[in-house]
PDB file of C-alpha atoms in Angstrom:
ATOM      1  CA  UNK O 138     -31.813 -30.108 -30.530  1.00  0.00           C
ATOM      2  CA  UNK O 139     -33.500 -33.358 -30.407  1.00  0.00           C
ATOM      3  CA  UNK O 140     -33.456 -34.221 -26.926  1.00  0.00           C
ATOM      4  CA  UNK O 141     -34.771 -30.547 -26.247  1.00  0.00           C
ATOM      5  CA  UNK O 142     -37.806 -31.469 -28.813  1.00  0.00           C
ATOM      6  CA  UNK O 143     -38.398 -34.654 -27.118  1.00  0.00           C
ATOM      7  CA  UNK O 144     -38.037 -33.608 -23.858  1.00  0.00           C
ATOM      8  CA  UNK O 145     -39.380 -29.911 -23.545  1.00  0.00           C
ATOM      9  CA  UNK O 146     -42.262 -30.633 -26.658  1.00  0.00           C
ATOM     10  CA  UNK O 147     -43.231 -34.429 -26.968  1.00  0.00           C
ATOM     11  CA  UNK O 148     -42.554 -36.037 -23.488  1.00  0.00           C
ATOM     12  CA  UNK O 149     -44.251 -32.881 -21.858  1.00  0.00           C
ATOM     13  CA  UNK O 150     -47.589 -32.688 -21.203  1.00  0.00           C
ATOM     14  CA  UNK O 151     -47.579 -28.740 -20.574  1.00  0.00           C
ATOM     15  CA  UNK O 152     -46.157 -27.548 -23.892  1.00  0.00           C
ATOM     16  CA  UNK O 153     -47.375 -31.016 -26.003  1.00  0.00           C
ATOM     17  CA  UNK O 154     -50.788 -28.939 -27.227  1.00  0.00           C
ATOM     18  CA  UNK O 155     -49.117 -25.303 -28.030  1.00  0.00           C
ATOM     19  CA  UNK O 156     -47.415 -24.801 -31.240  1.00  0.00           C
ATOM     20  CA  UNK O 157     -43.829 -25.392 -31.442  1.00  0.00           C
ATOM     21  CA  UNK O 158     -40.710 -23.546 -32.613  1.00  0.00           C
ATOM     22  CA  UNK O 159     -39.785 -24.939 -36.272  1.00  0.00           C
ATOM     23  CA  UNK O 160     -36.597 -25.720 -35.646  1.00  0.00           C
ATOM     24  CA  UNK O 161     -38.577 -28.291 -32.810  1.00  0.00           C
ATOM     25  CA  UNK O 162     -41.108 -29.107 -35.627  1.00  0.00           C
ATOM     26  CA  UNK O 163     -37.877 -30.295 -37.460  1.00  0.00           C
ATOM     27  CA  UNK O 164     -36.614 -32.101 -35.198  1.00  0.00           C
ATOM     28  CA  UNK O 165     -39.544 -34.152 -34.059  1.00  0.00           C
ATOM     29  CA  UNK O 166     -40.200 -34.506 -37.696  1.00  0.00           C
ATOM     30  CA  UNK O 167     -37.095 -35.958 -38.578  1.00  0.00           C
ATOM     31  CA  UNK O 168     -37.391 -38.439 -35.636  1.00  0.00           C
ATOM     32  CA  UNK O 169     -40.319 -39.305 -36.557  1.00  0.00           C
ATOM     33  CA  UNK O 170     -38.978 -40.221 -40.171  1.00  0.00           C
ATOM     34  CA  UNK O 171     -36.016 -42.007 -38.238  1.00  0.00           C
ATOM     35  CA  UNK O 172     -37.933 -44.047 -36.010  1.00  0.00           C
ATOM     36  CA  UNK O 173     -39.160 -47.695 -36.458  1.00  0.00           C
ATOM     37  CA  UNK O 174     -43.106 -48.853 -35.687  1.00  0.00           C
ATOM     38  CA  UNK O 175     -43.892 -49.972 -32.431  1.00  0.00           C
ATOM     39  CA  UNK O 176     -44.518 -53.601 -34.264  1.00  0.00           C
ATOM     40  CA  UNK O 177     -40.713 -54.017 -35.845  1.00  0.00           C
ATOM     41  CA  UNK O 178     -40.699 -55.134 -31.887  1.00  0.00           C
ATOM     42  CA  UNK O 179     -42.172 -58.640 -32.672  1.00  0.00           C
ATOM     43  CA  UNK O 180     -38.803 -59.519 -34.026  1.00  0.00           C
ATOM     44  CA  UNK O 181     -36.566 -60.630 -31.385  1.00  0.00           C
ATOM     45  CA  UNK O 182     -33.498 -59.623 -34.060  1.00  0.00           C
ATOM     46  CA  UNK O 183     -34.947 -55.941 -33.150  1.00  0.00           C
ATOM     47  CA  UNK O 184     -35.217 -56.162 -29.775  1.00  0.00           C
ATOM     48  CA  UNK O 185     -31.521 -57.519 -29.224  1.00  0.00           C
ATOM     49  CA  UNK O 186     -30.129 -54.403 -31.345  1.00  0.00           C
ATOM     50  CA  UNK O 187     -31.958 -52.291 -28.952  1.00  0.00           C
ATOM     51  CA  UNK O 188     -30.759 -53.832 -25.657  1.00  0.00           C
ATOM     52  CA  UNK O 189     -27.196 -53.897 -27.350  1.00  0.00           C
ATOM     53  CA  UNK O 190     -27.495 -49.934 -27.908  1.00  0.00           C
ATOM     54  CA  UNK O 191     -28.923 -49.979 -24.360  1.00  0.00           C
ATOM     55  CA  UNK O 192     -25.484 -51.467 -23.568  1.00  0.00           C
ATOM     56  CA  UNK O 193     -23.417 -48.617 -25.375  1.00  0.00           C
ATOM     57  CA  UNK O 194     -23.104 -44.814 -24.601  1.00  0.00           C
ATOM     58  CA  UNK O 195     -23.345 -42.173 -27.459  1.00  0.00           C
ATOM     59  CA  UNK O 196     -20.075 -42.703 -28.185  1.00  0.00           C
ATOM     60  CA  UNK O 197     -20.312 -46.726 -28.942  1.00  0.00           C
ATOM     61  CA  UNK O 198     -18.034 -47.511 -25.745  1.00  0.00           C
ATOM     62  CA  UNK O 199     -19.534 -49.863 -23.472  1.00  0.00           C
ATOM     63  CA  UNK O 200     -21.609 -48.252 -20.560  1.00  0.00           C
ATOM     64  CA  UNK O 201     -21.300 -48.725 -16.577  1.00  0.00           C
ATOM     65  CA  UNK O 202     -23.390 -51.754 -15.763  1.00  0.00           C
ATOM     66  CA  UNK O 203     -25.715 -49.505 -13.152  1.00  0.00           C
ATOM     67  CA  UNK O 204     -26.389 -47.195 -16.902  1.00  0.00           C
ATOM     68  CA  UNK O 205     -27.126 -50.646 -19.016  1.00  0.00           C
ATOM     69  CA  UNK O 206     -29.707 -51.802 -15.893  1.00  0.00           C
ATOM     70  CA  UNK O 207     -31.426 -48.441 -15.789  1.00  0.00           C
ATOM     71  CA  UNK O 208     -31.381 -47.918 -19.774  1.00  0.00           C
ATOM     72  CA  UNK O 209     -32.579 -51.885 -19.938  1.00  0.00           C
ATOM     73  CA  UNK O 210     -35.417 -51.148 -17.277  1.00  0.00           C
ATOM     74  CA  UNK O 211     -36.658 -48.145 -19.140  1.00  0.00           C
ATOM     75  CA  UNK O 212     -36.523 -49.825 -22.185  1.00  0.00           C
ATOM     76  CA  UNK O 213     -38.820 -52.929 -20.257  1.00  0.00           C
ATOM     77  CA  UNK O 214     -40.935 -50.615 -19.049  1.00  0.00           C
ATOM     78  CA  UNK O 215     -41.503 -48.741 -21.911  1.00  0.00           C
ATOM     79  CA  UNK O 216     -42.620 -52.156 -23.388  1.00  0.00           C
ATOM     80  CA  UNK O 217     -45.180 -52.806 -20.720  1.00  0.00           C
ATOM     81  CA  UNK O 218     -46.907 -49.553 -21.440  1.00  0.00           C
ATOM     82  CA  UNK O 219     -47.195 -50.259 -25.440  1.00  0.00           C
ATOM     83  CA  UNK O 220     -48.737 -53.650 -24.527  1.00  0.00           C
ATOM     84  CA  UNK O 221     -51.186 -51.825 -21.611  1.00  0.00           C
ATOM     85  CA  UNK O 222     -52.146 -49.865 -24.945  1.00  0.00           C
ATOM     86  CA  UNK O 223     -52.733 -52.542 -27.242  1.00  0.00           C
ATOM     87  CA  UNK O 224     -49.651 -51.807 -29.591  1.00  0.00           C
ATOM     88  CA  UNK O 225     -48.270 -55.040 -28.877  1.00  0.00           C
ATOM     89  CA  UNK O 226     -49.648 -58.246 -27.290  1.00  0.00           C
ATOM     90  CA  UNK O 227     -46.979 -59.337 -25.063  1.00  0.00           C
ATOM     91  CA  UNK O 228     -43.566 -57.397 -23.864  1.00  0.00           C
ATOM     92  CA  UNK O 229     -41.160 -58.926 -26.472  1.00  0.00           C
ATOM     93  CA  UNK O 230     -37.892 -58.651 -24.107  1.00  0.00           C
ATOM     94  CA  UNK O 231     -40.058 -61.968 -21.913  1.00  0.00           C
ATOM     95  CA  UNK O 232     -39.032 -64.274 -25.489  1.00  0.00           C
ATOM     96  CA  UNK O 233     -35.270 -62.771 -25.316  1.00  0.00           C
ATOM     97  CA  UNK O 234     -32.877 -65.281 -23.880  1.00  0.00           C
TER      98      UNK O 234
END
């Protein structure tokens, strides 16, 4: 249910303005309850649990090193874009050894 919120509802910029199903409502909701600010970033302590969990499947086993690269480079890109907005002032991953 969540990744059809996110990805049919909030990543979409068709359906983004019409008015969702509630069980969608719910779900974004909750993950919006769930999630951490764009600024718990600054901490480097943050950033390395989300590059570990970049690292991991669902599951907690390690992932195929092509799936930590791409999951890494989304992550780093994802990054970029918050500081193009102004949510943070540099990408944090460039202070992670």
């Amino acid at each position: 249910m969540l990744r059809r919120a996110l990805f049919a509802w909030a990543f979409n910029p068709a359906t983004r303005e019409t008015d969702p199903p509630r069980e969608i409502v719910l779900a974004l909701g909750w993950a919006a309850r769930a999630s951490l600010p764009v600024t718990a970033l600054d901490d480097p302590a943050t950033v390395r649990l989300a590059l570990g969990a970049c690292a991991r499947t669902l599951d907690g086993k390690p992932a195929a090193g092509s799936t930590q690269r791409r999951k890494r480079s989304v992550f780093y890109n994802a990054l970029g874009y918050a500081v193009e907005l102004g949510r943070l002032a540099s990408n944090p991953i460039d202070r992670i050894q």
